[in-house]
mmCIF file of C-alpha atoms in Angstrom:
data_model
loop_
_atom_site.group_PDB
_atom_site.id
_atom_site.type_symbol
_atom_site.label_atom_id
_atom_site.label_comp_id
_atom_site.label_asym_id
_atom_site.label_seq_id
_atom_site.Cartn_x
_atom_site.Cartn_y
_atom_site.Cartn_z
ATOM 1 C CA UNK A 1 71.100 109.767 101.517
ATOM 2 C CA UNK A 2 68.417 111.367 100.003
ATOM 3 C CA UNK A 3 65.174 110.457 101.909
ATOM 4 C CA UNK A 4 67.707 112.043 104.892
ATOM 5 C CA UNK A 5 68.387 115.165 102.782
ATOM 6 C CA UNK A 6 64.642 115.760 102.447
ATOM 7 C CA UNK A 7 63.824 115.166 106.064
ATOM 8 C CA UNK A 8 66.258 117.417 107.381
ATOM 9 C CA UNK A 9 64.716 120.957 106.960
ATOM 10 C CA UNK A 10 61.640 120.407 108.743
ATOM 11 C CA UNK A 11 63.412 118.203 111.151
ATOM 12 C CA UNK A 12 65.286 121.736 111.891
ATOM 13 C CA UNK A 13 62.644 123.925 111.596
ATOM 14 C CA UNK A 14 60.490 122.087 114.335
ATOM 15 C CA UNK A 15 62.534 123.211 117.441
ATOM 16 C CA UNK A 16 61.926 126.935 116.023
ATOM 17 C CA UNK A 17 58.498 126.447 115.969
ATOM 18 C CA UNK A 18 58.630 125.253 119.546
ATOM 19 C CA UNK A 19 60.839 128.384 120.485
ATOM 20 C CA UNK A 20 58.326 130.450 118.715
ATOM 21 C CA UNK A 21 55.756 129.370 121.152
ATOM 22 C CA UNK A 22 57.450 129.774 124.121
ATOM 23 C CA UNK A 23 58.705 133.448 123.195
ATOM 24 C CA UNK A 24 56.293 136.210 124.213
ATOM 25 C CA UNK A 25 56.634 140.242 124.210
ATOM 26 C CA UNK A 26 57.885 141.809 127.582
ATOM 27 C CA UNK A 27 55.016 143.758 127.946
ATOM 28 C CA UNK A 28 51.430 143.922 126.367
ATOM 29 C CA UNK A 29 52.473 147.553 125.166
ATOM 30 C CA UNK A 30 56.112 146.494 123.815
ATOM 31 C CA UNK A 31 53.981 143.669 121.949
ATOM 32 C CA UNK A 32 51.746 146.210 120.057
ATOM 33 C CA UNK A 33 53.384 149.634 119.493
ATOM 34 C CA UNK A 34 57.145 147.951 119.127
ATOM 35 C CA UNK A 35 56.282 144.738 117.226
ATOM 36 C CA UNK A 36 55.324 146.160 113.895
ATOM 37 C CA UNK A 37 57.213 148.861 112.415
ATOM 38 C CA UNK A 38 60.563 148.323 114.104
ATOM 39 C CA UNK A 39 60.237 144.540 113.418
ATOM 40 C CA UNK A 40 59.666 144.744 109.929
ATOM 41 C CA UNK A 41 62.604 147.072 109.758
ATOM 42 C CA UNK A 42 64.476 144.494 111.707
ATOM 43 C CA UNK A 43 63.295 141.634 109.505
ATOM 44 C CA UNK A 44 63.835 143.727 106.015
ATOM 45 C CA UNK A 45 67.250 145.010 107.565
ATOM 46 C CA UNK A 46 68.455 141.172 108.885
ATOM 47 C CA UNK A 47 67.686 139.438 105.233
ATOM 48 C CA UNK A 48 69.548 142.451 103.488
ATOM 49 C CA UNK A 49 72.783 141.527 105.344
ATOM 50 C CA UNK A 50 72.113 138.044 105.251
ATOM 51 C CA UNK A 51 72.685 138.366 101.592
ATOM 52 C CA UNK A 52 75.131 140.850 101.311
ATOM 53 C CA UNK A 53 77.876 140.376 104.110
ATOM 54 C CA UNK A 54 78.470 136.732 104.192
ATOM 55 C CA UNK A 55 78.454 136.476 100.140
ATOM 56 C CA UNK A 56 80.776 139.521 100.257
ATOM 57 C CA UNK A 57 83.045 138.149 103.061
ATOM 58 C CA UNK A 58 83.354 134.747 101.130
ATOM 59 C CA UNK A 59 84.571 136.001 97.942
ATOM 60 C CA UNK A 60 86.829 138.714 99.830
ATOM 61 C CA UNK A 61 88.133 135.546 102.130
ATOM 62 C CA UNK A 62 88.694 133.313 99.583
ATOM 63 C CA UNK A 63 90.290 135.953 97.342
ATOM 64 C CA UNK A 64 92.895 137.188 100.165
ATOM 65 C CA UNK A 65 93.989 133.295 101.467
ATOM 66 C CA UNK A 66 94.334 132.883 97.542
ATOM 67 C CA UNK A 67 92.089 129.630 97.729
ATOM 68 C CA UNK A 68 91.536 127.236 94.835
ATOM 69 C CA UNK A 69 89.208 128.068 92.460
ATOM 70 C CA UNK A 70 87.475 124.601 93.705
ATOM 71 C CA UNK A 71 88.108 126.121 97.451
ATOM 72 C CA UNK A 72 86.684 129.684 96.468
ATOM 73 C CA UNK A 73 83.400 128.216 94.887
ATOM 74 C CA UNK A 74 82.990 126.226 98.106
ATOM 75 C CA UNK A 75 83.496 129.104 100.388
ATOM 76 C CA UNK A 76 81.529 131.779 98.063
ATOM 77 C CA UNK A 77 78.721 129.272 98.036
ATOM 78 C CA UNK A 78 78.780 128.663 102.259
ATOM 79 C CA UNK A 79 78.065 132.503 101.996
ATOM 80 C CA UNK A 80 74.996 132.190 99.978
ATOM 81 C CA UNK A 81 73.248 130.054 101.922
ATOM 82 C CA UNK A 82 70.397 130.905 104.140
ATOM 83 C CA UNK A 83 70.452 131.641 108.191
ATOM 84 C CA UNK A 84 70.778 128.227 109.612
ATOM 85 C CA UNK A 85 67.867 127.074 112.208
ATOM 86 C CA UNK A 86 70.441 126.577 114.911
ATOM 87 C CA UNK A 87 70.640 130.295 115.095
ATOM 88 C CA UNK A 88 67.285 130.370 116.875
ATOM 89 C CA UNK A 89 68.853 127.739 119.958
ATOM 90 C CA UNK A 90 71.973 130.333 120.227
ATOM 91 C CA UNK A 91 69.616 133.495 120.181
ATOM 92 C CA UNK A 92 67.564 132.236 123.012
ATOM 93 C CA UNK A 93 71.108 131.380 124.978
ATOM 94 C CA UNK A 94 72.262 134.773 124.229
ATOM 95 C CA UNK A 95 68.840 136.603 125.006
ATOM 96 C CA UNK A 96 68.352 137.932 122.051
ATOM 97 C CA UNK A 97 65.058 138.515 119.781
ATOM 98 C CA UNK A 98 64.407 134.662 119.414
ATOM 99 C CA UNK A 99 61.109 135.906 117.119
ATOM 100 C CA UNK A 100 63.020 137.990 114.810
ATOM 101 C CA UNK A 101 65.486 134.952 114.388
ATOM 102 C CA UNK A 102 62.683 132.721 113.371
ATOM 103 C CA UNK A 103 61.546 135.230 110.926
ATOM 104 C CA UNK A 104 64.732 136.021 109.037
ATOM 105 C CA UNK A 105 65.605 132.073 109.194
ATOM 106 C CA UNK A 106 62.210 131.680 107.284
ATOM 107 C CA UNK A 107 62.704 134.158 104.794
ATOM 108 C CA UNK A 108 66.257 133.457 104.030
ATOM 109 C CA UNK A 109 65.617 130.557 103.483
ATOM 110 C CA UNK A 110 62.459 130.924 101.321
ATOM 111 C CA UNK A 111 64.882 133.779 99.870
ATOM 112 C CA UNK A 112 67.407 131.112 99.128
ATOM 113 C CA UNK A 113 65.599 129.507 96.184
ATOM 114 C CA UNK A 114 66.564 132.734 93.947
ATOM 115 C CA UNK A 115 69.407 134.484 95.686
ATOM 116 C CA UNK A 116 71.750 131.435 96.476
ATOM 117 C CA UNK A 117 71.910 130.695 93.388
ATOM 118 C CA UNK A 118 72.048 134.415 91.559
ATOM 119 C CA UNK A 119 74.836 135.165 94.094
ATOM 120 C CA UNK A 120 76.760 131.897 93.302
ATOM 121 C CA UNK A 121 76.718 132.368 89.771
ATOM 122 C CA UNK A 122 77.944 136.251 90.230
ATOM 123 C CA UNK A 123 80.022 135.636 92.637
ATOM 124 C CA UNK A 124 82.010 132.092 91.672
ATOM 125 C CA UNK A 125 81.006 132.321 88.062
ATOM 126 C CA UNK A 126 84.584 133.349 87.437
ATOM 127 C CA UNK A 127 86.276 130.386 88.857
ATOM 128 C CA UNK A 128 83.891 127.167 87.246
ATOM 129 C CA UNK A 129 80.390 127.301 85.153
ATOM 130 C CA UNK A 130 77.714 127.726 87.558
ATOM 131 C CA UNK A 131 74.412 126.375 86.678
ATOM 132 C CA UNK A 132 71.890 128.807 88.284
ATOM 133 C CA UNK A 133 68.904 127.524 87.115
ATOM 134 C CA UNK A 134 69.725 123.807 88.256
ATOM 135 C CA UNK A 135 70.919 125.562 91.681
ATOM 136 C CA UNK A 136 68.012 127.129 92.258
ATOM 137 C CA UNK A 137 65.780 123.824 91.517
ATOM 138 C CA UNK A 138 67.959 121.746 93.679
ATOM 139 C CA UNK A 139 67.310 124.478 96.577
ATOM 140 C CA UNK A 140 63.627 124.225 96.339
ATOM 141 C CA UNK A 141 63.430 120.691 95.948
ATOM 142 C CA UNK A 142 65.723 120.204 99.361
ATOM 143 C CA UNK A 143 64.367 123.460 101.414
ATOM 144 C CA UNK A 144 61.251 124.359 100.557
ATOM 145 C CA UNK A 145 59.459 121.779 99.446
ATOM 146 C CA UNK A 146 59.865 119.748 102.568
ATOM 147 C CA UNK A 147 58.927 122.468 104.702
ATOM 148 C CA UNK A 148 55.729 123.067 102.960
ATOM 149 C CA UNK A 149 55.323 118.943 103.383
ATOM 150 C CA UNK A 150 56.357 119.421 106.751
ATOM 151 C CA UNK A 151 53.709 122.398 107.653
ATOM 152 C CA UNK A 152 50.573 120.249 105.879
ATOM 153 C CA UNK A 153 51.316 117.410 107.980
ATOM 154 C CA UNK A 154 51.720 119.901 111.318
ATOM 155 C CA UNK A 155 48.262 121.014 110.358
ATOM 156 C CA UNK A 156 46.874 117.300 109.084
ATOM 157 C CA UNK A 157 48.429 115.651 112.014
ATOM 158 C CA UNK A 158 49.258 117.846 114.963
ATOM 159 C CA UNK A 159 49.714 114.753 117.227
ATOM 160 C CA UNK A 160 52.345 113.113 115.432
ATOM 161 C CA UNK A 161 54.316 116.248 115.205
ATOM 162 C CA UNK A 162 53.673 116.608 118.825
ATOM 163 C CA UNK A 163 54.945 113.299 119.289
ATOM 164 C CA UNK A 164 58.269 113.820 117.134
ATOM 165 C CA UNK A 165 59.096 117.291 118.174
ATOM 166 C CA UNK A 166 61.260 116.260 121.201
ATOM 167 C CA UNK A 167 63.456 114.044 118.507
ATOM 168 C CA UNK A 168 63.576 116.426 115.858
ATOM 169 C CA UNK A 169 66.891 117.687 116.973
ATOM 170 C CA UNK A 170 69.095 114.739 117.712
ATOM 171 C CA UNK A 171 67.521 113.556 114.157
ATOM 172 C CA UNK A 172 68.692 116.575 112.089
ATOM 173 C CA UNK A 173 72.341 116.879 114.032
ATOM 174 C CA UNK A 174 72.338 112.897 112.973
ATOM 175 C CA UNK A 175 71.420 113.338 109.462
ATOM 176 C CA UNK A 176 74.142 116.672 109.373
ATOM 177 C CA UNK A 177 77.132 114.575 110.765
ATOM 178 C CA UNK A 178 76.383 111.938 108.001
ATOM 179 C CA UNK A 179 75.967 114.651 105.362
ATOM 180 C CA UNK A 180 79.223 115.840 107.118
ATOM 181 C CA UNK A 181 80.863 112.417 107.147
ATOM 182 C CA UNK A 182 80.413 111.707 103.670
ATOM 183 C CA UNK A 183 82.472 114.980 103.046
ATOM 184 C CA UNK A 184 85.302 113.887 104.801
ATOM 185 C CA UNK A 185 84.984 110.675 103.404
ATOM 186 C CA UNK A 186 85.833 111.906 100.275
ATOM 187 C CA UNK A 187 88.682 113.895 101.160
ATOM 188 C CA UNK A 188 90.558 111.886 103.727
ATOM 189 C CA UNK A 189 93.636 111.808 102.105
ATOM 190 C CA UNK A 190 93.966 115.349 102.601
ATOM 191 C CA UNK A 191 92.989 114.908 105.747
ATOM 192 C CA UNK A 192 95.302 112.451 106.564
ATOM 193 C CA UNK A 193 98.389 114.269 105.037
ATOM 194 C CA UNK A 194 97.094 117.380 107.245
ATOM 195 C CA UNK A 195 97.128 115.166 110.274
ATOM 196 C CA UNK A 196 100.533 113.787 109.473
ATOM 197 C CA UNK A 197 102.195 116.891 109.118
ATOM 198 C CA UNK A 198 100.711 118.639 112.508
ATOM 199 C CA UNK A 199 102.072 115.594 114.193
ATOM 200 C CA UNK A 200 105.009 115.358 113.093
ATOM 201 C CA UNK A 201 106.010 119.267 112.814
ATOM 202 C CA UNK A 202 105.793 119.501 108.896
ATOM 203 C CA UNK A 203 103.979 122.908 108.963
ATOM 204 C CA UNK A 204 101.548 122.504 111.431
ATOM 205 C CA UNK A 205 97.712 122.104 111.024
ATOM 206 C CA UNK A 206 97.047 125.396 109.152
ATOM 207 C CA UNK A 207 99.871 124.437 106.515
ATOM 208 C CA UNK A 208 97.557 122.359 104.280
ATOM 209 C CA UNK A 209 94.476 122.743 102.271
ATOM 210 C CA UNK A 210 92.297 121.563 105.475
ATOM 211 C CA UNK A 211 93.859 124.220 107.284
ATOM 212 C CA UNK A 212 93.789 126.944 105.015
ATOM 213 C CA UNK A 213 89.936 126.244 104.703
ATOM 214 C CA UNK A 214 89.396 126.109 108.325
ATOM 215 C CA UNK A 215 90.957 129.342 109.255
ATOM 216 C CA UNK A 216 88.593 130.625 105.814
ATOM 217 C CA UNK A 217 85.749 129.128 107.356
ATOM 218 C CA UNK A 218 86.407 131.030 110.972
ATOM 219 C CA UNK A 219 87.200 134.085 109.305
ATOM 220 C CA UNK A 220 83.922 133.917 107.335
ATOM 221 C CA UNK A 221 82.122 133.200 110.381
ATOM 222 C CA UNK A 222 83.615 135.712 112.709
ATOM 223 C CA UNK A 223 82.948 138.213 109.461
ATOM 224 C CA UNK A 224 79.124 137.453 109.809
ATOM 225 C CA UNK A 225 78.692 138.378 114.085
ATOM 226 C CA UNK A 226 81.141 141.255 113.835
ATOM 227 C CA UNK A 227 79.635 143.001 110.880
ATOM 228 C CA UNK A 228 75.918 141.833 111.414
ATOM 229 C CA UNK A 229 76.146 143.108 115.188
ATOM 230 C CA UNK A 230 78.101 146.367 113.952
ATOM 231 C CA UNK A 231 75.891 147.354 110.941
ATOM 232 C CA UNK A 232 72.661 146.588 113.437
ATOM 233 C CA UNK A 233 73.989 148.906 115.920
ATOM 234 C CA UNK A 234 74.550 151.746 113.553
ATOM 235 C CA UNK A 235 70.915 151.208 112.575
ATOM 236 C CA UNK A 236 70.115 152.059 115.682
ATOM 237 C CA UNK A 237 68.599 148.519 116.696
ATOM 238 C CA UNK A 238 68.371 147.583 120.269
ATOM 239 C CA UNK A 239 70.818 145.139 122.298
ATOM 240 C CA UNK A 240 68.164 141.978 121.387
ATOM 241 C CA UNK A 241 67.724 142.661 117.962
ATOM 242 C CA UNK A 242 71.213 143.054 117.561
ATOM 243 C CA UNK A 243 72.136 140.147 118.838
ATOM 244 C CA UNK A 244 69.447 138.025 116.686
ATOM 245 C CA UNK A 245 71.155 139.505 113.842
ATOM 246 C CA UNK A 246 74.713 139.257 114.323
ATOM 247 C CA UNK A 247 73.749 135.294 115.250
ATOM 248 C CA UNK A 248 71.291 135.209 112.623
ATOM 249 C CA UNK A 249 74.337 136.696 110.133
ATOM 250 C CA UNK A 250 76.444 134.616 111.273
ATOM 251 C CA UNK A 251 75.593 131.090 111.080
ATOM 252 C CA UNK A 252 74.526 129.684 107.827
ATOM 253 C CA UNK A 253 72.426 126.686 106.595
ATOM 254 C CA UNK A 254 75.801 124.650 106.038
ATOM 255 C CA UNK A 255 73.810 121.240 105.376
ATOM 256 C CA UNK A 256 72.383 122.846 101.732
ATOM 257 C CA UNK A 257 75.814 124.107 101.151
ATOM 258 C CA UNK A 258 77.048 120.235 101.208
ATOM 259 C CA UNK A 259 73.868 119.294 99.282
ATOM 260 C CA UNK A 260 74.405 121.950 96.594
ATOM 261 C CA UNK A 261 78.114 121.203 96.405
ATOM 262 C CA UNK A 262 77.867 117.674 96.002
ATOM 263 C CA UNK A 263 75.105 117.605 93.430
ATOM 264 C CA UNK A 264 76.348 120.346 91.270
ATOM 265 C CA UNK A 265 79.981 120.521 91.305
ATOM 266 C CA UNK A 266 82.329 117.605 90.329
ATOM 267 C CA UNK A 267 84.853 118.295 92.718
ATOM 268 C CA UNK A 268 84.543 117.558 96.074
ATOM 269 C CA UNK A 269 86.452 120.140 97.212
ATOM 270 C CA UNK A 270 83.977 122.566 97.121
ATOM 271 C CA UNK A 271 81.743 120.970 99.566
ATOM 272 C CA UNK A 272 84.592 120.880 102.413
ATOM 273 C CA UNK A 273 84.266 124.839 103.639
ATOM 274 C CA UNK A 274 80.293 123.776 104.474
ATOM 275 C CA UNK A 275 81.557 120.597 106.058
ATOM 276 C CA UNK A 276 83.795 122.260 108.071
ATOM 277 C CA UNK A 277 81.198 124.979 108.588
ATOM 278 C CA UNK A 278 79.245 122.437 110.480
ATOM 279 C CA UNK A 279 81.468 121.764 113.650
ATOM 280 C CA UNK A 280 83.078 125.425 113.322
ATOM 281 C CA UNK A 281 80.223 127.653 113.411
ATOM 282 C CA UNK A 282 78.772 125.716 116.027
ATOM 283 C CA UNK A 283 81.131 126.027 118.228
ATOM 284 C CA UNK A 284 81.983 129.704 117.336
ATOM 285 C CA UNK A 285 77.591 130.537 117.936
ATOM 286 C CA UNK A 286 77.375 128.331 120.949
ATOM 287 C CA UNK A 287 80.468 130.297 122.582
ATOM 288 C CA UNK A 288 78.823 133.769 121.598
ATOM 289 C CA UNK A 289 75.534 132.822 122.921
ATOM 290 C CA UNK A 290 77.190 132.054 126.188
ATOM 291 C CA UNK A 291 79.079 134.896 126.682
ATOM 292 C CA UNK A 292 75.896 137.241 125.663
ATOM 293 C CA UNK A 293 73.773 134.919 128.038
ATOM 294 C CA UNK A 294 76.044 136.891 130.778
ATOM 295 C CA UNK A 295 75.612 140.119 129.767
ATOM 296 C CA UNK A 296 72.042 140.740 129.668
ATOM 297 C CA UNK A 297 70.701 144.133 127.651
ATOM 298 C CA UNK A 298 68.971 147.029 129.872
ATOM 299 C CA UNK A 299 65.806 146.489 129.951
ATOM 300 C CA UNK A 300 65.015 150.193 130.219
ATOM 301 C CA UNK A 301 66.832 151.058 126.684
ATOM 302 C CA UNK A 302 64.676 147.631 125.397
ATOM 303 C CA UNK A 303 61.442 148.956 126.154
ATOM 304 C CA UNK A 304 61.446 152.142 124.858
#
C-alpha cells in the first residue's frame, strides 16, 4: 500500500494541471487588471478560510454530537486537512474560478506540512496525545515530496506525463478506494451491526457509531460549503470566486486524513471519518456543482 500512497498526490494533481491549461481569462482586460490584486486577495482569503472554518467546525460538530475521543480526533483531523483536488473538477462543473481553485489547492497542500499537525495538536490534543512533529514529517513525505517528484518528472519526461495524464484520475480514485476499503475492513464489525440494526428496525442507520460519524461528516462538509460561500460573499468577492472558495473549503483531502490517522493513532476509529468523507464529500460536492452549473453568474458583474 505504501507505494500507492506516494503516487496518490501527483496523480491527483495531474488533472488539475490539465484543467489549468484549459482555463483562460474571459478577456485581456480581466486577465491583467483583475487578476493580480483581487486574485491575490482571493487566494489569501481562501487559504485562511480553509484552515479556520473546517478545523473549527470539526471541533464544534464533534462536541455537539458527543463523539467518542477517537472519532472526535478523526473528525478534527479531517477538518485540518488541506483542500482536495477533486474540488478543481467540481469548480469547473460549477462554473467557478478554476485557476483560483487550483492555486488554493496547491497553497493549502503545501501549508498542510505545518498547519495540519499544529491545528490537530491544538484542537485534538485534549482527547489523545498528538505528536505534531511526526505528523508534519508524514505530511511532508506523503504530500509534498511526491508532488516535487512529480514536477521533476513532468519537466524531464513531458511525453510520459502526457501519456499518463488521461489515466491519472482513474488511478487516483482506485488508490483512494483502496484506502477507504482498508479502513472499512478494520471497522467491519461496527459496519455489520449498524446495517443489521437498520434492516431490522432497531434504531435505524444513524443510531450506531457509523451513523453518527456519517452525520458528523455530512455536517462538517455542509458547514464548509455554506460558511465558505457566505464569508466570501461578505468579503466582496464575485460569484465565481465565491463558488471556488466554497467548494475548496468544503472539500478536503480525505486520503491524507486516512493516511495520517492510520499511521499515527492506535484506534482504527480515528480513520473512519476521513474514509466516510471520501464518499459523502464527493456526493455533496458533485450535487452542488451540478446545481451551480445551471445558475450562470452574471457576466456583467463578473467583469467589473
